[in-house]
Tab-separated table of C-alpha atoms in Angstrom:
chain	number	residue	atom	x	y	z
A	125	MET	CA	18.719	-5.897	50.853
A	126	THR	CA	19.822	-9.089	49.397
A	127	CYS	CA	23.191	-9.842	48.455
A	128	LEU	CA	23.587	-12.261	45.279
A	129	PRO	CA	26.678	-13.427	43.762
A	130	SER	CA	27.481	-11.549	40.440
A	131	SER	CA	28.613	-13.139	37.138
A	132	ARG	CA	31.717	-15.588	36.631
A	133	SER	CA	33.571	-12.689	34.976
A	134	ASN	CA	33.406	-10.563	38.478
A	135	ALA	CA	33.628	-13.493	40.761
A	136	GLY	CA	34.566	-11.293	43.737
A	137	ALA	CA	32.019	-8.645	43.089
A	138	VAL	CA	28.468	-8.481	45.136
A	139	ARG	CA	25.439	-7.220	43.300
A	140	ARG	CA	22.988	-5.850	45.492
A	141	VAL	CA	18.911	-6.511	44.867
A	142	ALA	CA	16.619	-4.451	46.482
A	143	PRO	CA	13.677	-6.349	48.363
A	144	ARG	CA	10.659	-6.847	46.398
A	145	VAL	CA	7.495	-5.087	47.757
A	146	TRP	CA	4.217	-6.957	47.231
A	147	GLU	CA	1.254	-5.038	47.160
A	148	PRO	CA	-2.476	-6.076	47.488
A	149	PHE	CA	-4.234	-6.949	44.312
A	150	SER	CA	-7.607	-5.411	43.736
A	151	TYR	CA	-9.606	-7.133	41.081
A	152	GLU	CA	-12.488	-4.837	41.195
A	153	ARG	CA	-10.223	-1.548	41.005
A	154	THR	CA	-8.349	-3.199	38.191
A	155	ILE	CA	-11.438	-4.276	36.126
A	156	TYR	CA	-13.383	-0.531	36.319
A	157	THR	CA	-10.191	1.385	35.895
A	158	LYS	CA	-9.929	-0.337	32.436
A	159	SER	CA	-13.604	-0.069	31.691
A	160	GLN	CA	-13.707	3.978	32.319
A	161	PHE	CA	-10.663	4.021	30.040
A	162	LEU	CA	-12.559	2.237	27.416
A	163	LEU	CA	-15.384	4.272	27.771
A	164	THR	CA	-13.011	7.221	27.556
A	165	ARG	CA	-11.774	6.083	24.130
A	166	VAL	CA	-15.291	5.389	22.522
A	167	ILE	CA	-17.092	8.219	23.753
A	168	GLY	CA	-14.599	10.981	24.227
A	169	ASP	CA	-13.632	13.205	21.240
A	170	VAL	CA	-9.743	12.979	21.650
A	171	PRO	CA	-7.764	11.677	18.942
A	172	THR	CA	-4.839	9.031	19.483
A	173	SER	CA	-1.465	9.201	18.736
A	174	ALA	CA	-2.025	7.100	15.551
A	175	GLU	CA	-4.829	9.170	14.603
A	176	LEU	CA	-2.718	12.102	14.990
A	177	CYS	CA	0.210	10.881	12.893
A	178	SER	CA	-2.190	9.951	10.246
A	179	THR	CA	-3.769	13.228	10.004
A	180	VAL	CA	-0.398	14.758	9.665
A	181	LEU	CA	1.797	12.231	7.482
A	182	SER	CA	-0.638	10.809	5.311
A	183	PRO	CA	-2.041	13.193	2.470
A	184	THR	CA	-4.842	10.973	1.928
A	185	CYS	CA	-6.257	10.846	5.425
A	186	SER	CA	-9.859	12.169	5.958
A	187	ARG	CA	-12.168	12.668	8.552
A	188	SER	CA	-14.147	9.725	7.570
A	189	SER	CA	-11.470	7.092	7.706
A	190	ILE	CA	-10.645	8.463	11.109
A	191	GLY	CA	-14.261	7.776	12.027
A	192	ARG	CA	-14.234	4.410	10.625
A	193	ALA	CA	-11.051	3.398	12.423
A	194	ARG	CA	-12.748	4.921	15.889
A	195	MET	CA	-15.626	2.759	14.900
A	196	LEU	CA	-13.691	-0.227	14.355
A	197	ARG	CA	-11.471	0.401	17.438
A	198	SER	CA	-14.407	0.560	19.981
A	199	ALA	CA	-16.115	-2.163	18.486
A	200	SER	CA	-13.911	-4.563	20.649
A	201	GLY	CA	-15.382	-2.741	23.997
A	202	PRO	CA	-18.338	-4.801	24.377
A	203	VAL	CA	-16.234	-7.859	23.535
A	204	ARG	CA	-13.798	-7.054	26.510
A	205	LEU	CA	-16.855	-6.471	28.651
A	206	LYS	CA	-18.848	-9.563	27.433
A	207	ASN	CA	-15.173	-11.385	28.613
A	208	LEU	CA	-15.442	-10.169	32.195
A	209	ILE	CA	-18.974	-11.103	32.686
A	210	GLN	CA	-18.036	-14.711	31.306
A	211	SER	CA	-15.102	-14.897	33.897
A	212	ILE	CA	-17.355	-14.238	36.659
A	213	LEU	CA	-19.600	-16.731	35.717
A	214	HIS	CA	-16.824	-19.455	35.053
A	215	ALA	CA	-15.464	-18.537	38.738
A	216	TYR	CA	-18.484	-19.872	40.314
A	217	LEU	CA	-19.010	-22.976	37.924
A	218	ILE	CA	-21.796	-21.574	36.497
A	219	PRO	CA	-22.602	-23.639	32.884
A	220	PRO	CA	-22.450	-21.976	29.865
A	221	CYS	CA	-25.174	-19.736	28.431
A	222	PRO	CA	-27.656	-21.698	26.239
A	223	HIS	CA	-28.663	-18.720	24.314
A	224	SER	CA	-26.566	-17.505	21.480
A	225	ASN	CA	-26.058	-13.848	23.136
A	226	LEU	CA	-25.196	-13.700	26.530
A	227	VAL	CA	-25.857	-10.184	26.904
A	228	GLY	CA	-29.472	-10.076	24.721
A	229	ILE	CA	-32.801	-10.380	26.420
A	230	SER	CA	-32.774	-14.116	26.607
A	231	GLY	CA	-29.385	-14.043	27.846
A	232	ARG	CA	-29.858	-11.583	30.894
A	233	LYS	CA	-32.957	-13.079	31.806
A	234	TRP	CA	-30.940	-16.497	32.131
A	235	MET	CA	-28.162	-14.539	34.329
A	236	SER	CA	-30.665	-12.978	36.276
A	237	GLN	CA	-31.854	-16.806	37.490
A	238	GLN	CA	-28.188	-17.928	38.524
A	239	TYR	CA	-26.848	-17.542	41.785
A	240	LEU	CA	-24.331	-15.096	42.275
A	241	PRO	CA	-23.052	-12.964	45.187
A	242	ASP	CA	-24.278	-9.475	45.859
A	243	ASP	CA	-21.094	-8.082	44.831
A	244	GLU	CA	-20.572	-10.132	41.817
A	245	ARG	CA	-24.201	-9.300	40.390
A	246	ALA	CA	-23.501	-5.728	41.073
A	247	ALA	CA	-20.227	-6.036	39.010
A	248	VAL	CA	-22.196	-7.964	36.397
A	249	SER	CA	-24.999	-5.228	36.460
A	250	ARG	CA	-22.573	-2.696	35.973
A	251	HIS	CA	-20.587	-4.111	32.836
A	252	LEU	CA	-24.373	-4.761	31.168
A	253	ALA	CA	-24.877	-0.810	31.717
A	254	GLN	CA	-21.318	-0.099	30.069
A	255	ILE	CA	-22.585	-2.487	27.166
A	256	ASP	CA	-25.427	-0.866	26.850
A	257	VAL	CA	-23.863	2.596	26.551
A	258	VAL	CA	-20.986	1.515	24.055
A	259	GLU	CA	-23.447	-0.043	21.739
A	260	ALA	CA	-25.542	2.965	21.709
A	261	SER	CA	-22.555	5.056	20.836
A	262	LEU	CA	-21.439	2.644	18.026
A	263	LYS	CA	-24.811	3.114	16.921
A	264	GLU	CA	-24.451	6.499	16.385
A	265	VAL	CA	-21.210	6.319	14.789
A	266	GLU	CA	-22.544	3.482	12.481
A	267	ALA	CA	-25.198	5.486	11.196
A	268	GLY	CA	-22.768	8.140	10.189
A	269	ILE	CA	-20.355	6.198	8.572
A	270	ALA	CA	-23.528	4.454	6.700
A	271	GLY	CA	-24.445	7.633	5.548
A	272	GLU	CA	-20.825	8.342	4.073
A	273	ALA	CA	-20.459	4.960	2.545
A	274	MET	CA	-23.501	5.171	0.327
A	275	SER	CA	-21.950	7.984	-1.982
A	276	ASP	CA	-18.660	6.559	-1.881
A	277	PRO	CA	-17.700	5.047	-4.993
A	278	THR	CA	-14.664	3.060	-3.396
A	279	ILE	CA	-17.207	1.492	-0.679
A	280	ARG	CA	-19.840	0.693	-3.055
A	281	ARG	CA	-17.358	-1.093	-5.651
A	282	LEU	CA	-15.826	-3.260	-2.709
A	283	MET	CA	-19.365	-4.515	-1.466
A	284	THR	CA	-19.291	-6.397	-4.695
A	285	LEU	CA	-16.636	-8.930	-3.050
A	286	PRO	CA	-18.371	-11.881	-1.598
A	287	GLY	CA	-18.187	-12.385	2.289
A	288	VAL	CA	-17.941	-8.675	3.144
A	289	ASP	CA	-20.276	-6.240	4.820
A	290	MET	CA	-20.207	-2.514	5.539
A	291	THR	CA	-18.140	-2.764	8.488
A	292	VAL	CA	-15.203	-4.747	6.826
A	293	VAL	CA	-15.530	-2.629	3.680
A	294	CYS	CA	-15.204	0.451	5.618
A	295	GLY	CA	-12.090	-0.752	7.496
A	296	VAL	CA	-10.436	-2.022	4.622
A	297	ALA	CA	-10.746	1.156	2.798
A	298	ALA	CA	-9.880	3.340	5.874
A	299	ALA	CA	-6.660	1.238	6.210
A	300	ILE	CA	-5.495	1.102	2.223
A	301	GLY	CA	-6.384	5.076	1.528
A	302	ASP	CA	-5.324	5.875	-1.578
A	303	ILE	CA	-4.411	2.677	-3.838
A	304	GLU	CA	-1.962	4.814	-5.660
A	305	ARG	CA	0.553	4.369	-3.063
A	306	PHE	CA	1.141	0.610	-3.811
A	307	PRO	CA	2.329	0.280	-7.023
A	308	ASP	CA	1.667	-3.690	-7.345
A	309	PRO	CA	-0.621	-5.798	-5.441
A	310	THR	CA	2.084	-7.532	-3.378
A	311	LYS	CA	3.184	-4.078	-1.853
A	312	LEU	CA	-0.433	-4.203	-0.436
A	313	VAL	CA	-0.362	-7.671	0.506
A	314	SER	CA	2.895	-6.669	2.599
A	315	TYR	CA	1.196	-3.531	4.025
A	316	LEU	CA	-1.625	-5.911	5.377
A	317	GLY	CA	0.871	-8.262	6.643
A	318	LEU	CA	-0.385	-11.162	4.869
A	319	ASN	CA	2.852	-12.104	2.957
A	320	PRO	CA	5.074	-15.124	4.305
A	321	SER	CA	8.068	-14.493	6.340
A	322	VAL	CA	11.315	-15.334	4.441
A	323	ARG	CA	14.577	-16.368	6.291
A	324	GLN	CA	17.808	-16.773	4.076
A	325	SER	CA	21.303	-16.212	5.029
A	326	GLY	CA	23.625	-15.275	2.109
A	327	GLU	CA	23.211	-17.428	-1.203
A	328	GLY	CA	21.467	-20.163	0.868
A	329	PRO	CA	18.222	-21.407	0.273
A	330	ALA	CA	15.159	-19.357	1.189
A	331	HIS	CA	13.152	-20.731	3.696
A	332	HIS	CA	9.244	-19.222	3.766
A	333	GLY	CA	7.264	-19.289	6.948
A	334	ARG	CA	4.406	-17.875	8.577
A	335	ILE	CA	2.874	-14.814	7.528
A	336	THR	CA	4.547	-11.473	8.741
A	337	LYS	CA	1.678	-9.925	10.720
A	338	GLN	CA	3.259	-6.474	9.870
A	339	GLY	CA	1.117	-3.669	9.221
A	340	ARG	CA	-2.439	-3.073	9.769
A	341	GLY	CA	-3.644	-5.592	12.125
A	342	GLN	CA	-7.325	-4.602	12.258
A	343	ALA	CA	-7.901	-4.976	8.249
A	344	ARG	CA	-5.935	-8.108	8.120
A	345	GLY	CA	-7.911	-9.412	10.787
A	346	MET	CA	-11.309	-8.313	8.863
A	347	LEU	CA	-10.117	-9.872	5.739
A	348	VAL	CA	-9.668	-13.310	7.307
A	349	GLU	CA	-13.234	-12.814	8.663
A	350	ALA	CA	-14.381	-12.192	5.100
A	351	ALA	CA	-12.342	-15.416	4.000
A	352	TRP	CA	-14.194	-17.598	6.071
A	353	ALA	CA	-17.521	-16.024	4.780
A	354	ALA	CA	-16.468	-16.131	1.239
A	355	ALA	CA	-15.489	-19.638	1.832
A	356	ARG	CA	-19.083	-20.495	2.416
A	357	SER	CA	-20.312	-18.892	-0.646
A	358	PRO	CA	-20.412	-20.385	-4.023
A	359	GLY	CA	-17.792	-19.313	-6.124
A	360	PRO	CA	-14.290	-19.464	-7.150
A	361	MET	CA	-13.131	-18.090	-3.976
A	362	ARG	CA	-14.921	-21.474	-2.121
A	363	ALA	CA	-13.172	-23.577	-4.678
A	364	PHE	CA	-9.730	-22.086	-3.968
A	365	PHE	CA	-10.288	-22.453	-0.100
A	366	GLN	CA	-11.095	-26.165	-0.458
A	367	ARG	CA	-8.177	-26.665	-2.841
A	368	VAL	CA	-5.592	-25.154	-0.128
A	369	ALA	CA	-7.627	-26.784	2.935
A	370	ALA	CA	-7.103	-29.919	1.301
A	371	LYS	CA	-3.323	-29.786	1.663
A	372	ARG	CA	-2.607	-27.432	4.511
A	373	GLY	CA	-5.716	-27.188	6.523
A	374	GLN	CA	-8.513	-24.691	7.018
A	375	HIS	CA	-6.876	-22.065	8.841
A	376	ILE	CA	-3.972	-21.577	6.609
A	377	ALA	CA	-6.786	-21.798	3.854
A	378	ALA	CA	-8.519	-18.834	5.016
A	379	VAL	CA	-5.434	-16.601	5.367
A	380	ALA	CA	-4.419	-17.845	1.617
A	381	VAL	CA	-8.009	-16.520	0.889
A	382	ALA	CA	-7.537	-13.135	2.638
A	383	ARG	CA	-4.523	-12.700	0.922
A	384	LYS	CA	-6.319	-13.519	-2.709
A	385	LEU	CA	-9.110	-10.911	-1.510
A	386	ALA	CA	-6.393	-8.372	-0.950
A	387	MET	CA	-4.866	-8.599	-4.352
A	388	ILE	CA	-8.473	-8.873	-5.994
A	389	ILE	CA	-8.987	-5.445	-3.917
A	390	TRP	CA	-5.953	-3.773	-5.689
A	391	HIS	CA	-6.852	-4.918	-9.247
A	392	MET	CA	-10.678	-3.682	-8.737
A	393	LEU	CA	-9.612	-0.132	-7.105
A	394	THR	CA	-6.646	0.227	-9.805
A	395	LYS	CA	-8.827	-0.636	-12.917
A	396	GLY	CA	-12.125	0.808	-11.444
A	397	THR	CA	-13.915	-2.222	-12.056
A	398	ASP	CA	-16.298	-4.233	-9.883
A	399	TYR	CA	-15.760	-8.007	-9.108
A	400	ILE	CA	-16.888	-10.248	-11.828
A	401	TRP	CA	-18.734	-12.944	-10.071
A	402	VAL	CA	-21.134	-10.164	-8.192
A	403	ARG	CA	-24.641	-11.301	-7.529
A	404	PRO	CA	-26.902	-8.314	-8.288
A	405	ALA	CA	-29.837	-9.312	-5.931
A	406	LEU	CA	-27.535	-9.767	-3.018
A	407	LEU	CA	-25.415	-6.500	-3.697
A	408	ALA	CA	-29.046	-4.609	-3.598
A	409	ARG	CA	-29.552	-6.289	-0.370
A	410	LYS	CA	-26.467	-4.976	1.082
A	411	PHE	CA	-26.989	-1.672	-0.023
A	412	ARG	CA	-30.411	-1.325	1.245
A	413	SER	CA	-29.078	-2.679	4.886
A	414	ILE	CA	-26.573	0.355	4.517
A	415	GLN	CA	-29.310	2.723	4.025
A	416	LEU	CA	-31.206	1.186	6.835
A	417	LYS	CA	-28.266	1.875	8.979
A	418	ALA	CA	-28.011	5.367	7.956
A	419	GLY	CA	-31.659	5.986	9.490
A	420	LEU	CA	-33.318	6.151	6.257
A	421	PRO	CA	-37.266	5.359	6.309
A	422	ALA	CA	-38.432	1.983	5.696
A	423	THR	CA	-40.989	1.504	2.637
A	424	PRO	CA	-42.734	-1.916	3.377
A	425	ALA	CA	-45.458	-0.898	0.766
A	426	LYS	CA	-42.827	-0.008	-1.708
A	427	ARG	CA	-40.658	-3.026	-3.270
A	428	GLY	CA	-37.162	-2.105	-4.608
A	429	ALA	CA	-34.264	-3.878	-6.139
A	430	ALA	CA	-33.517	-5.670	-2.615
A	431	TYR	CA	-36.697	-7.572	-2.776
A	432	ASP	CA	-35.387	-9.654	-5.762
A	433	TYR	CA	-33.137	-11.700	-3.234
A	434	ASN	CA	-36.379	-12.928	-1.417
A	435	LYS	CA	-37.256	-14.406	-5.275
A	436	PRO	CA	-36.190	-18.318	-4.890
A	437	GLU	CA	-36.171	-18.299	-8.703
A	438	LEU	CA	-33.888	-15.631	-9.151
A	439	ARG	CA	-31.690	-16.294	-6.315
A	440	ALA	CA	-30.978	-19.868	-7.472
A	441	ARG	CA	-30.283	-18.345	-11.124
A	442	GLU	CA	-27.622	-15.972	-9.551
A	443	ARG	CA	-26.210	-18.847	-7.503
A	444	GLN	CA	-25.958	-21.170	-10.173
A	445	ARG	CA	-24.013	-18.777	-12.250
A	446	THR	CA	-21.299	-18.444	-9.405
A	447	GLU	CA	-21.243	-22.381	-9.068
A	448	ASP	CA	-20.635	-22.726	-12.553
A	449	ALA	CA	-17.543	-20.312	-12.066
A	450	GLU	CA	-16.513	-22.431	-9.278
A	451	LYS	CA	-16.778	-25.542	-11.336
A	452	ALA	CA	-14.634	-24.088	-14.120
A	453	TYR	CA	-11.946	-22.696	-11.713
A	454	ARG	CA	-11.765	-26.580	-10.037
A	455	ASP	CA	-11.590	-28.074	-13.636
A	456	PHE	CA	-8.459	-25.594	-14.593
A	457	THR	CA	-6.609	-26.298	-11.324
A	458	SER	CA	-7.505	-29.933	-11.298
A	459	ARG	CA	-4.673	-30.309	-14.205
A	460	TRP	CA	-1.934	-28.348	-12.105
A	461	ARG	CA	1.019	-30.483	-10.861
A	462	ALA	CA	3.182	-29.783	-7.921
A	463	LYS	CA	6.444	-28.449	-9.014
A	464	PRO	CA	9.295	-30.961	-7.539
A	465	ARG	CA	11.753	-29.788	-5.161
A	466	SER	CA	15.453	-29.634	-5.760
A	467	GLY	CA	16.927	-33.053	-5.365
A	468	ARG	CA	13.483	-34.889	-5.243
A	469	LYS	CA	11.441	-36.425	-8.324
A	470	LEU	CA	7.974	-36.814	-8.032
A	471	ALA	CA	6.592	-40.492	-8.486
A	472	GLN	CA	5.280	-41.251	-11.831
A	473	PRO	CA	1.852	-42.643	-12.027
A	474	ALA	CA	1.290	-46.360	-12.891
């Protein structure tokens, strides 16, 4: 037992501290305990506490939304296992994999040619086997969600947005639920944690900082990923991204685009309208990919609406329409001037 002097208020007292017991750390035991817990969450049908609360407290919750949330949560499993494989390779100073997918066919062949001790190679083999099990389970869940998404009008409407796919749309729709819960778009933005934080004392000035990151983190992350994709496709979103990025950087611009996507989603679901700058051929291709994921048979001899995306002249015509909208937005915002702050004056042009 170790005796340490107490605080200054009780100078004569002595505080007793129990000795610290050091236990041996098992790297293998810690890793595979987490992996087994991950597989239990993915394959098992036991609902989590969040699912139980959403089922009991939310009147708009459905089994499909719970299934979407389970798929989105379990999708992080292969990423964690890939990170464990990367850590093993990094520990033995193996250079990065030259292939894009480490756990793909080329990546696995490349790993088999690298030098690793027998126990570490066995650990990598176990991680790869767990990745195969998780990905097979995800394909089954994804097929079920794709079958329900084809007949869901909310999913079909949100697919008209740029930069989104079935996974993003299903995740955001499952997080939002009934849009009537949010009386205005700012409520939805706050629910997703995309609104800036405000610090204010009394009647003093308000200081705006980073986003709050309160609320549904998975949906917020998916909207940010969709914002990066929307910033690369032609349209007003790309012009908005470039305008904010020129002033505050690309990362802040991506979050701003995610916030604007949330605002647009509220207006689309509330008014029952599609995105105005939708590209029909690209939308048909998205729907066709959902049908293939749902298990519908492929018909190579029969060309549907999704084949129009392969026609260069039609694709260029649709792209030109969105580029014209982007140019109109850029011309409209070029006349905007920054509002002067209190006590400061903008420099007059010469």
